[in-house]
């Protein structure tokens, strides 16, 4: 099964959070994987997703934050 | 450390940062900074441009320690919390141009977004037109963001790149302390290389080490909390996210109370410190600045904080502001207390044309490439 992925690494504010919000609204439910490379974007996407009722699992590997958002 | 980190990235982080800026900025005015200019990233960058001889308006030349402190405070915070990440490559030339026009717009109004809110909190009602313009500029930037505007991705860079801006700041501090002078001309005027105003706003400053300490403290806090006066309005409109917005509210309330307590609250339009009463170009200047800051991703304070974290693109934006200050004064674009200069309004219109062109043309390519699918679990 393919997991929709938003690779927002290297993008500056507000793009990571804004793109994630758009994608979450489009999906409505399911799973979205978001790749980020800054703590600020990680915090912003986490906050946006949590406020929209998504659960978040975070992993960090070699400078990349991988958020798996599920609803 | 983890608890502290969570606190500053909680809802309270921007609020505490806003309160600290709101209290310390009027205190810096009390200690010697120009009126309603406890901290102004645009004005202070302009003063640095003057001190370096990039513009020769004799009343606005000083190396402001607050700017140095903001970058170095952010650097310390980024190191302590392992967020120092040298990176660059996201349309640096476009960011440089945006920095130039952001500065021109800010100097037509006479202040950055921080100072716009500080002026309001001190009773300078001319700031209202500027703030309305700022919000309009941010709104225009949001339209471009919704159309897919992007300056593209940055990439990780070598550690040396991340150190450039902090080292530049250390160099500026050395020039501030040493104030080298190569001689005087036939009239006895200094020939540089460093110029410090003897009259006007550039000659008004709080004690050096207090100003530096305030800059360091705010730089540290703003790095942790992500405080941003453009982001506060932008995220509220774009995503209904109030996280940064309450930082602005906290700044205004704290500065209002502090100004009242210090006897610095003077409500009215006339005779405000380093301000003019032309509402149209207070508005117009900040439309340009708001648009340019939004396209670049954050207010000038935030750009300095990012540059302290190793963001080379944010540093280029600030260098654009520094050069923009040179243009603003050498081309007679900056306003004065008497009002807009004869050429400032035309420069704002040129800036708006350039920024709209940037907003319209730099889009889609990245947005289309962002989404994809990956093999999931």
mmCIF file of N, CA, C and O in Angstrom, chain A residues 1-23 26 31-33 35-44 47-48 51 59-60 62-66 68, chain B residues 9 11 83 85 87 90 95 145-146 148-156 223-224 226 234-235 238-241 243-244 294-298 302 306 309 366-367 369-377:
data_model
loop_
_atom_site.group_PDB
_atom_site.id
_atom_site.type_symbol
_atom_site.label_atom_id
_atom_site.label_comp_id
_atom_site.label_asym_id
_atom_site.label_seq_id
_atom_site.Cartn_x
_atom_site.Cartn_y
_atom_site.Cartn_z
ATOM 1 N N UNK A 1 0.850 -1.189 0.000
ATOM 2 C CA UNK A 1 0.000 0.000 0.000
ATOM 3 C C UNK A 1 0.887 1.240 0.000
ATOM 4 O O UNK A 1 1.863 1.322 0.728
ATOM 5 N N UNK A 2 0.554 2.183 -0.863
ATOM 6 C CA UNK A 2 1.321 3.425 -0.910
ATOM 7 C C UNK A 2 0.797 4.410 0.117
ATOM 8 O O UNK A 2 -0.406 4.591 0.252
ATOM 9 N N UNK A 3 1.721 5.028 0.810
ATOM 10 C CA UNK A 3 1.339 6.074 1.756
ATOM 11 C C UNK A 3 1.589 7.420 1.101
ATOM 12 O O UNK A 3 2.701 7.683 0.661
ATOM 13 N N UNK A 4 0.569 8.266 1.009
ATOM 14 C CA UNK A 4 0.819 9.593 0.458
ATOM 15 C C UNK A 4 1.917 10.280 1.269
ATOM 16 O O UNK A 4 1.917 10.190 2.509
ATOM 17 N N UNK A 5 2.830 10.917 0.585
ATOM 18 C CA UNK A 5 3.966 11.544 1.260
ATOM 19 C C UNK A 5 4.112 12.997 0.833
ATOM 20 O O UNK A 5 4.019 13.310 -0.350
ATOM 21 N N UNK A 6 4.330 13.829 1.819
ATOM 22 C CA UNK A 6 4.650 15.232 1.553
ATOM 23 C C UNK A 6 6.108 15.440 1.943
ATOM 24 O O UNK A 6 6.463 15.359 3.119
ATOM 25 N N UNK A 7 6.929 15.657 0.949
ATOM 26 C CA UNK A 7 8.350 15.910 1.218
ATOM 27 C C UNK A 7 8.563 17.423 1.255
ATOM 28 O O UNK A 7 8.690 18.066 0.217
ATOM 29 N N UNK A 8 8.566 17.969 2.463
ATOM 30 C CA UNK A 8 8.676 19.431 2.613
ATOM 31 C C UNK A 8 10.063 19.835 3.084
ATOM 32 O O UNK A 8 10.254 20.955 3.572
ATOM 33 N N UNK A 9 11.018 18.948 2.916
ATOM 34 C CA UNK A 9 12.383 19.280 3.348
ATOM 35 C C UNK A 9 12.936 20.440 2.530
ATOM 36 O O UNK A 9 12.777 20.465 1.311
ATOM 37 N N UNK A 10 13.535 21.395 3.218
ATOM 38 C CA UNK A 10 14.162 22.524 2.533
ATOM 39 C C UNK A 10 13.220 23.670 2.221
ATOM 40 O O UNK A 10 13.665 24.727 1.787
ATOM 41 N N UNK A 11 11.929 23.461 2.407
ATOM 42 C CA UNK A 11 10.981 24.544 2.129
ATOM 43 C C UNK A 11 10.887 25.467 3.336
ATOM 44 O O UNK A 11 10.971 25.033 4.478
ATOM 45 N N UNK A 12 10.715 26.761 3.063
ATOM 46 C CA UNK A 12 10.685 27.723 4.178
ATOM 47 C C UNK A 12 9.245 28.043 4.569
ATOM 48 O O UNK A 12 8.296 27.758 3.835
ATOM 49 N N UNK A 13 9.102 28.647 5.737
ATOM 50 C CA UNK A 13 7.794 29.001 6.282
ATOM 51 C C UNK A 13 7.033 29.883 5.310
ATOM 52 O O UNK A 13 7.631 30.756 4.698
ATOM 53 N N UNK A 14 5.741 29.700 5.160
ATOM 54 C CA UNK A 14 4.871 28.745 5.868
ATOM 55 C C UNK A 14 4.587 27.484 5.061
ATOM 56 O O UNK A 14 3.653 26.756 5.387
ATOM 57 N N UNK A 15 5.375 27.243 4.004
ATOM 58 C CA UNK A 15 5.011 26.182 3.064
ATOM 59 C C UNK A 15 4.802 24.800 3.684
ATOM 60 O O UNK A 15 3.797 24.156 3.389
ATOM 61 N N UNK A 16 5.718 24.310 4.546
ATOM 62 C CA UNK A 16 5.496 22.955 5.068
ATOM 63 C C UNK A 16 4.144 22.813 5.774
ATOM 64 O O UNK A 16 3.384 21.886 5.491
ATOM 65 N N UNK A 17 3.830 23.747 6.662
ATOM 66 C CA UNK A 17 2.571 23.646 7.409
ATOM 67 C C UNK A 17 1.381 23.875 6.483
ATOM 68 O O UNK A 17 0.362 23.184 6.582
ATOM 69 N N UNK A 18 1.506 24.833 5.567
ATOM 70 C CA UNK A 18 0.392 25.149 4.676
ATOM 71 C C UNK A 18 0.100 23.985 3.726
ATOM 72 O O UNK A 18 -1.055 23.601 3.518
ATOM 73 N N UNK A 19 1.156 23.402 3.158
ATOM 74 C CA UNK A 19 0.965 22.262 2.256
ATOM 75 C C UNK A 19 0.393 21.067 3.000
ATOM 76 O O UNK A 19 -0.465 20.341 2.487
ATOM 77 N N UNK A 20 0.876 20.870 4.251
ATOM 78 C CA UNK A 20 0.344 19.765 5.056
ATOM 79 C C UNK A 20 -1.137 19.989 5.349
ATOM 80 O O UNK A 20 -1.950 19.060 5.252
ATOM 81 N N UNK A 21 -1.482 21.209 5.687
ATOM 82 C CA UNK A 21 -2.885 21.506 5.990
ATOM 83 C C UNK A 21 -3.768 21.242 4.759
ATOM 84 O O UNK A 21 -4.844 20.653 4.873
ATOM 85 N N UNK A 22 -3.286 21.666 3.594
ATOM 86 C CA UNK A 22 -4.041 21.442 2.355
ATOM 87 C C UNK A 22 -4.218 19.944 2.096
ATOM 88 O O UNK A 22 -5.304 19.487 1.751
ATOM 89 N N UNK A 23 -3.121 19.209 2.296
ATOM 90 C CA UNK A 23 -3.162 17.777 2.002
ATOM 91 C C UNK A 23 -4.079 17.043 2.983
ATOM 92 O O UNK A 23 -4.826 16.140 2.590
ATOM 93 N N UNK A 26 -7.598 17.597 2.072
ATOM 94 C CA UNK A 26 -7.936 16.833 0.869
ATOM 95 C C UNK A 26 -8.176 15.352 1.204
ATOM 96 O O UNK A 26 -9.114 14.743 0.723
ATOM 97 N N UNK A 31 -3.830 8.111 6.149
ATOM 98 C CA UNK A 31 -2.463 8.319 6.632
ATOM 99 C C UNK A 31 -1.697 9.243 5.685
ATOM 100 O O UNK A 31 -1.819 9.119 4.461
ATOM 101 N N UNK A 32 -0.959 10.161 6.265
ATOM 102 C CA UNK A 32 -0.072 11.023 5.477
ATOM 103 C C UNK A 32 1.298 11.026 6.136
ATOM 104 O O UNK A 32 1.418 11.217 7.357
ATOM 105 N N UNK A 33 2.310 10.798 5.321
ATOM 106 C CA UNK A 33 3.688 10.866 5.819
ATOM 107 C C UNK A 33 4.276 12.215 5.410
ATOM 108 O O UNK A 33 4.170 12.609 4.248
ATOM 109 N N UNK A 35 7.781 14.585 5.483
ATOM 110 C CA UNK A 35 9.226 14.634 5.716
ATOM 111 C C UNK A 35 9.647 16.092 5.874
ATOM 112 O O UNK A 35 9.304 16.940 5.028
ATOM 113 N N UNK A 36 10.375 16.376 6.936
ATOM 114 C CA UNK A 36 10.777 17.756 7.236
ATOM 115 C C UNK A 36 12.223 17.765 7.685
ATOM 116 O O UNK A 36 12.744 16.745 8.146
ATOM 117 N N UNK A 37 12.863 18.933 7.563
ATOM 118 C CA UNK A 37 14.259 18.990 8.007
ATOM 119 C C UNK A 37 14.525 20.109 9.011
ATOM 120 O O UNK A 37 15.685 20.457 9.244
ATOM 121 N N UNK A 38 13.467 20.680 9.570
ATOM 122 C CA UNK A 38 13.707 21.671 10.623
ATOM 123 C C UNK A 38 12.729 21.457 11.765
ATOM 124 O O UNK A 38 11.586 21.019 11.552
ATOM 125 N N UNK A 39 13.222 21.747 12.966
ATOM 126 C CA UNK A 39 12.378 21.580 14.154
ATOM 127 C C UNK A 39 11.187 22.527 14.105
ATOM 128 O O UNK A 39 10.094 22.188 14.574
ATOM 129 N N UNK A 40 11.394 23.707 13.525
ATOM 130 C CA UNK A 40 10.295 24.670 13.430
ATOM 131 C C UNK A 40 9.163 24.103 12.576
ATOM 132 O O UNK A 40 7.996 24.137 12.979
ATOM 133 N N UNK A 41 9.506 23.559 11.412
ATOM 134 C CA UNK A 41 8.482 22.986 10.541
ATOM 135 C C UNK A 41 7.841 21.775 11.210
ATOM 136 O O UNK A 41 6.622 21.577 11.105
ATOM 137 N N UNK A 42 8.654 20.974 11.913
ATOM 138 C CA UNK A 42 8.102 19.821 12.637
ATOM 139 C C UNK A 42 7.044 20.285 13.648
ATOM 140 O O UNK A 42 5.938 19.742 13.714
ATOM 141 N N UNK A 43 7.384 21.327 14.406
ATOM 142 C CA UNK A 43 6.435 21.845 15.407
ATOM 143 C C UNK A 43 5.175 22.393 14.738
ATOM 144 O O UNK A 43 4.060 22.183 15.225
ATOM 145 N N UNK A 44 5.373 23.137 13.645
ATOM 146 C CA UNK A 44 4.216 23.748 12.967
ATOM 147 C C UNK A 44 3.277 22.695 12.395
ATOM 148 O O UNK A 44 2.049 22.788 12.546
ATOM 149 N N UNK A 47 1.421 20.873 15.150
ATOM 150 C CA UNK A 47 0.339 21.681 15.732
ATOM 151 C C UNK A 47 -0.882 21.722 14.802
ATOM 152 O O UNK A 47 -2.015 21.547 15.242
ATOM 153 N N UNK A 48 -0.620 21.935 13.520
ATOM 154 C CA UNK A 48 -1.711 22.000 12.536
ATOM 155 C C UNK A 48 -2.465 20.669 12.488
ATOM 156 O O UNK A 48 -3.699 20.631 12.479
ATOM 157 N N UNK A 51 -4.444 19.989 15.767
ATOM 158 C CA UNK A 51 -5.652 20.820 15.837
ATOM 159 C C UNK A 51 -6.760 20.306 14.919
ATOM 160 O O UNK A 51 -7.938 20.569 15.144
ATOM 161 N N UNK A 59 9.365 10.212 13.941
ATOM 162 C CA UNK A 59 10.668 9.546 13.958
ATOM 163 C C UNK A 59 11.699 10.536 13.447
ATOM 164 O O UNK A 59 11.370 11.434 12.672
ATOM 165 N N UNK A 60 12.932 10.368 13.882
ATOM 166 C CA UNK A 60 13.993 11.261 13.414
ATOM 167 C C UNK A 60 15.161 10.425 12.932
ATOM 168 O O UNK A 60 15.587 9.487 13.613
ATOM 169 N N UNK A 62 18.871 10.968 10.709
ATOM 170 C CA UNK A 62 19.869 11.715 9.915
ATOM 171 C C UNK A 62 19.387 13.104 9.495
ATOM 172 O O UNK A 62 19.473 13.478 8.335
ATOM 173 N N UNK A 63 18.863 13.828 10.451
ATOM 174 C CA UNK A 63 18.469 15.207 10.167
ATOM 175 C C UNK A 63 17.098 15.365 9.539
ATOM 176 O O UNK A 63 16.660 16.471 9.261
ATOM 177 N N UNK A 64 16.418 14.241 9.298
ATOM 178 C CA UNK A 64 15.064 14.321 8.737
ATOM 179 C C UNK A 64 14.034 13.925 9.800
ATOM 180 O O UNK A 64 14.175 12.896 10.458
ATOM 181 N N UNK A 65 13.027 14.774 9.953
ATOM 182 C CA UNK A 65 11.899 14.432 10.819
ATOM 183 C C UNK A 65 10.849 13.763 9.930
ATOM 184 O O UNK A 65 10.459 14.311 8.898
ATOM 185 N N UNK A 66 10.402 12.579 10.352
ATOM 186 C CA UNK A 66 9.358 11.877 9.595
ATOM 187 C C UNK A 66 8.126 11.798 10.479
ATOM 188 O O UNK A 66 8.137 11.166 11.529
ATOM 189 N N UNK A 68 4.240 10.673 10.808
ATOM 190 C CA UNK A 68 3.158 9.870 10.214
ATOM 191 C C UNK A 68 1.866 10.324 10.859
ATOM 192 O O UNK A 68 1.679 10.179 12.072
ATOM 193 N N UNK B 9 8.330 26.190 22.982
ATOM 194 C CA UNK B 9 7.608 25.864 21.745
ATOM 195 C C UNK B 9 6.135 25.601 22.041
ATOM 196 O O UNK B 9 5.384 25.216 21.153
ATOM 197 N N UNK B 11 2.398 27.203 23.495
ATOM 198 C CA UNK B 11 1.672 28.458 23.232
ATOM 199 C C UNK B 11 2.297 29.636 23.962
ATOM 200 O O UNK B 11 2.180 30.780 23.526
ATOM 201 N N UNK B 83 19.916 22.977 17.080
ATOM 202 C CA UNK B 83 19.168 23.409 15.899
ATOM 203 C C UNK B 83 20.020 24.279 14.965
ATOM 204 O O UNK B 83 19.491 24.962 14.096
ATOM 205 N N UNK B 85 21.750 24.554 11.934
ATOM 206 C CA UNK B 85 21.777 23.760 10.706
ATOM 207 C C UNK B 85 22.116 24.646 9.521
ATOM 208 O O UNK B 85 21.240 25.274 8.935
ATOM 209 N N UNK B 87 22.405 25.962 6.056
ATOM 210 C CA UNK B 87 21.618 25.628 4.873
ATOM 211 C C UNK B 87 21.551 26.853 3.966
ATOM 212 O O UNK B 87 21.655 27.987 4.436
ATOM 213 N N UNK B 90 17.984 28.554 -1.485
ATOM 214 C CA UNK B 90 16.597 28.805 -1.856
ATOM 215 C C UNK B 90 16.480 30.213 -2.444
ATOM 216 O O UNK B 90 16.178 31.171 -1.739
ATOM 217 N N UNK B 95 15.805 36.607 -2.835
ATOM 218 C CA UNK B 95 15.691 37.059 -1.437
ATOM 219 C C UNK B 95 16.447 38.377 -1.237
ATOM 220 O O UNK B 95 16.016 39.246 -0.477
ATOM 221 N N UNK B 145 0.949 32.791 -2.060
ATOM 222 C CA UNK B 145 1.211 31.484 -1.445
ATOM 223 C C UNK B 145 0.120 30.484 -1.827
ATOM 224 O O UNK B 145 0.394 29.315 -2.114
ATOM 225 N N UNK B 146 -1.128 30.950 -1.847
ATOM 226 C CA UNK B 146 -2.236 30.058 -2.199
ATOM 227 C C UNK B 146 -2.190 29.669 -3.673
ATOM 228 O O UNK B 146 -2.713 28.631 -4.058
ATOM 229 N N UNK B 148 0.520 28.960 -5.084
ATOM 230 C CA UNK B 148 1.650 28.046 -5.229
ATOM 231 C C UNK B 148 3.009 28.710 -5.232
ATOM 232 O O UNK B 148 4.015 28.092 -5.595
ATOM 233 N N UNK B 149 3.068 29.977 -4.789
ATOM 234 C CA UNK B 149 4.366 30.672 -4.741
ATOM 235 C C UNK B 149 5.375 29.890 -3.895
ATOM 236 O O UNK B 149 5.053 29.396 -2.820
ATOM 237 N N UNK B 150 6.580 29.811 -4.382
ATOM 238 C CA UNK B 150 7.648 29.170 -3.613
ATOM 239 C C UNK B 150 9.003 29.693 -4.072
ATOM 240 O O UNK B 150 9.216 29.905 -5.266
ATOM 241 N N UNK B 151 9.891 29.889 -3.132
ATOM 242 C CA UNK B 151 11.263 30.259 -3.496
ATOM 243 C C UNK B 151 12.144 29.017 -3.638
ATOM 244 O O UNK B 151 13.346 29.119 -3.812
ATOM 245 N N UNK B 152 11.527 27.846 -3.531
ATOM 246 C CA UNK B 152 12.281 26.610 -3.724
ATOM 247 C C UNK B 152 12.960 26.135 -2.460
ATOM 248 O O UNK B 152 12.896 26.762 -1.409
ATOM 249 N N UNK B 153 13.617 25.009 -2.592
ATOM 250 C CA UNK B 153 14.202 24.357 -1.415
ATOM 251 C C UNK B 153 15.613 24.858 -1.121
ATOM 252 O O UNK B 153 16.386 25.123 -2.041
ATOM 253 N N UNK B 154 15.912 24.931 0.155
ATOM 254 C CA UNK B 154 17.308 25.122 0.557
ATOM 255 C C UNK B 154 17.934 23.733 0.709
ATOM 256 O O UNK B 154 17.226 22.723 0.760
ATOM 257 N N UNK B 155 19.237 23.705 0.753
ATOM 258 C CA UNK B 155 19.950 22.438 0.926
ATOM 259 C C UNK B 155 20.944 22.570 2.074
ATOM 260 O O UNK B 155 21.418 23.680 2.363
ATOM 261 N N UNK B 156 21.272 21.467 2.725
ATOM 262 C CA UNK B 156 22.277 21.537 3.789
ATOM 263 C C UNK B 156 23.589 22.089 3.238
ATOM 264 O O UNK B 156 23.964 21.810 2.096
ATOM 265 N N UNK B 223 14.563 32.631 19.023
ATOM 266 C CA UNK B 223 14.962 31.386 18.353
ATOM 267 C C UNK B 223 14.162 30.217 18.911
ATOM 268 O O UNK B 223 13.691 29.360 18.174
ATOM 269 N N UNK B 224 13.995 30.187 20.215
ATOM 270 C CA UNK B 224 13.274 29.066 20.821
ATOM 271 C C UNK B 224 11.783 29.104 20.487
ATOM 272 O O UNK B 224 11.175 28.081 20.233
ATOM 273 N N UNK B 226 10.252 30.854 18.003
ATOM 274 C CA UNK B 226 9.949 31.108 16.580
ATOM 275 C C UNK B 226 9.169 32.410 16.394
ATOM 276 O O UNK B 226 8.437 32.571 15.414
ATOM 277 N N UNK B 234 0.187 36.283 9.190
ATOM 278 C CA UNK B 234 0.056 35.354 8.051
ATOM 279 C C UNK B 234 -0.633 34.047 8.449
ATOM 280 O O UNK B 234 -1.583 33.607 7.804
ATOM 281 N N UNK B 235 -0.145 33.435 9.533
ATOM 282 C CA UNK B 235 -0.687 32.129 9.928
ATOM 283 C C UNK B 235 -2.127 32.249 10.414
ATOM 284 O O UNK B 235 -2.924 31.322 10.249
ATOM 285 N N UNK B 238 -4.012 32.673 6.971
ATOM 286 C CA UNK B 238 -3.829 31.542 6.051
ATOM 287 C C UNK B 238 -4.298 30.216 6.639
ATOM 288 O O UNK B 238 -4.888 29.393 5.945
ATOM 289 N N UNK B 239 -4.024 30.010 7.947
ATOM 290 C CA UNK B 239 -4.282 28.684 8.522
ATOM 291 C C UNK B 239 -5.121 28.726 9.798
ATOM 292 O O UNK B 239 -5.242 27.725 10.484
ATOM 293 N N UNK B 240 -5.646 29.909 10.135
ATOM 294 C CA UNK B 240 -6.391 30.064 11.398
ATOM 295 C C UNK B 240 -5.561 29.581 12.591
ATOM 296 O O UNK B 240 -6.083 29.030 13.540
ATOM 297 N N UNK B 241 -4.251 29.789 12.500
ATOM 298 C CA UNK B 241 -3.327 29.346 13.552
ATOM 299 C C UNK B 241 -2.900 30.566 14.356
ATOM 300 O O UNK B 241 -2.300 31.499 13.817
ATOM 301 N N UNK B 243 -0.869 30.648 17.029
ATOM 302 C CA UNK B 243 0.341 30.436 17.831
ATOM 303 C C UNK B 243 1.244 31.676 17.877
ATOM 304 O O UNK B 243 1.593 32.166 18.949
ATOM 305 N N UNK B 244 1.594 32.219 16.710
ATOM 306 C CA UNK B 244 2.490 33.383 16.680
ATOM 307 C C UNK B 244 1.744 34.692 16.909
ATOM 308 O O UNK B 244 2.322 35.663 17.406
ATOM 309 N N UNK B 294 6.622 38.725 3.539
ATOM 310 C CA UNK B 294 5.827 37.493 3.433
ATOM 311 C C UNK B 294 6.412 36.568 2.373
ATOM 312 O O UNK B 294 6.519 35.351 2.592
ATOM 313 N N UNK B 295 6.813 37.139 1.236
ATOM 314 C CA UNK B 295 7.402 36.304 0.188
ATOM 315 C C UNK B 295 8.728 35.697 0.656
ATOM 316 O O UNK B 295 9.100 34.598 0.257
ATOM 317 N N UNK B 296 9.433 36.429 1.527
ATOM 318 C CA UNK B 296 10.726 35.924 2.019
ATOM 319 C C UNK B 296 10.553 34.992 3.217
ATOM 320 O O UNK B 296 11.522 34.376 3.659
ATOM 321 N N UNK B 297 9.341 34.902 3.755
ATOM 322 C CA UNK B 297 9.073 33.906 4.799
ATOM 323 C C UNK B 297 9.094 34.413 6.221
ATOM 324 O O UNK B 297 8.928 33.620 7.150
ATOM 325 N N UNK B 298 9.302 35.708 6.447
ATOM 326 C CA UNK B 298 9.266 36.168 7.839
ATOM 327 C C UNK B 298 9.720 37.606 7.993
ATOM 328 O O UNK B 298 10.306 38.200 7.073
ATOM 329 N N UNK B 302 12.896 37.902 12.452
ATOM 330 C CA UNK B 302 12.932 36.452 12.227
ATOM 331 C C UNK B 302 14.066 36.076 11.263
ATOM 332 O O UNK B 302 14.715 35.047 11.420
ATOM 333 N N UNK B 306 16.956 33.424 12.042
ATOM 334 C CA UNK B 306 17.254 32.295 11.153
ATOM 335 C C UNK B 306 18.714 32.316 10.723
ATOM 336 O O UNK B 306 19.369 31.270 10.639
ATOM 337 N N UNK B 309 20.823 30.742 13.108
ATOM 338 C CA UNK B 309 20.699 29.275 13.115
ATOM 339 C C UNK B 309 21.486 28.651 11.976
ATOM 340 O O UNK B 309 21.501 27.439 11.839
ATOM 341 N N UNK B 366 7.663 23.932 -7.692
ATOM 342 C CA UNK B 366 7.949 23.191 -6.468
ATOM 343 C C UNK B 366 6.688 22.548 -5.922
ATOM 344 O O UNK B 366 6.691 21.389 -5.537
ATOM 345 N N UNK B 367 5.590 23.303 -5.955
ATOM 346 C CA UNK B 367 4.359 22.781 -5.379
ATOM 347 C C UNK B 367 3.949 21.483 -6.062
ATOM 348 O O UNK B 367 3.473 20.544 -5.427
ATOM 349 N N UNK B 369 5.935 19.385 -7.406
ATOM 350 C CA UNK B 369 6.913 18.334 -7.146
ATOM 351 C C UNK B 369 6.838 17.807 -5.716
ATOM 352 O O UNK B 369 7.399 16.776 -5.404
ATOM 353 N N UNK B 370 6.134 18.542 -4.864
ATOM 354 C CA UNK B 370 6.151 18.202 -3.445
ATOM 355 C C UNK B 370 5.436 16.908 -3.135
ATOM 356 O O UNK B 370 5.914 16.070 -2.406
ATOM 357 N N UNK B 371 4.250 16.724 -3.717
ATOM 358 C CA UNK B 371 3.463 15.555 -3.353
ATOM 359 C C UNK B 371 3.891 14.331 -4.146
ATOM 360 O O UNK B 371 4.181 14.401 -5.315
ATOM 361 N N UNK B 372 3.898 13.240 -3.469
ATOM 362 C CA UNK B 372 4.205 12.000 -4.147
ATOM 363 C C UNK B 372 3.686 10.864 -3.287
ATOM 364 O O UNK B 372 2.977 11.084 -2.327
ATOM 365 N N UNK B 373 4.016 9.671 -3.626
ATOM 366 C CA UNK B 373 3.649 8.552 -2.768
ATOM 367 C C UNK B 373 4.903 7.790 -2.431
ATOM 368 O O UNK B 373 5.909 7.848 -3.133
ATOM 369 N N UNK B 374 4.838 7.091 -1.330
ATOM 370 C CA UNK B 374 5.984 6.294 -0.912
ATOM 371 C C UNK B 374 5.468 4.956 -0.459
ATOM 372 O O UNK B 374 4.312 4.823 -0.077
ATOM 373 N N UNK B 375 6.312 3.970 -0.541
ATOM 374 C CA UNK B 375 5.896 2.659 -0.048
ATOM 375 C C UNK B 375 5.646 2.751 1.438
ATOM 376 O O UNK B 375 6.532 3.132 2.193
ATOM 377 N N UNK B 376 4.464 2.439 1.844
ATOM 378 C CA UNK B 376 4.118 2.592 3.254
ATOM 379 C C UNK B 376 4.214 1.282 3.997
ATOM 380 O O UNK B 376 4.496 0.235 3.426
ATOM 381 N N UNK B 377 4.002 1.395 5.280
ATOM 382 C CA UNK B 377 4.077 0.205 6.112
ATOM 383 C C UNK B 377 2.710 -0.501 6.123
ATOM 384 O O UNK B 377 1.703 0.149 6.061
#
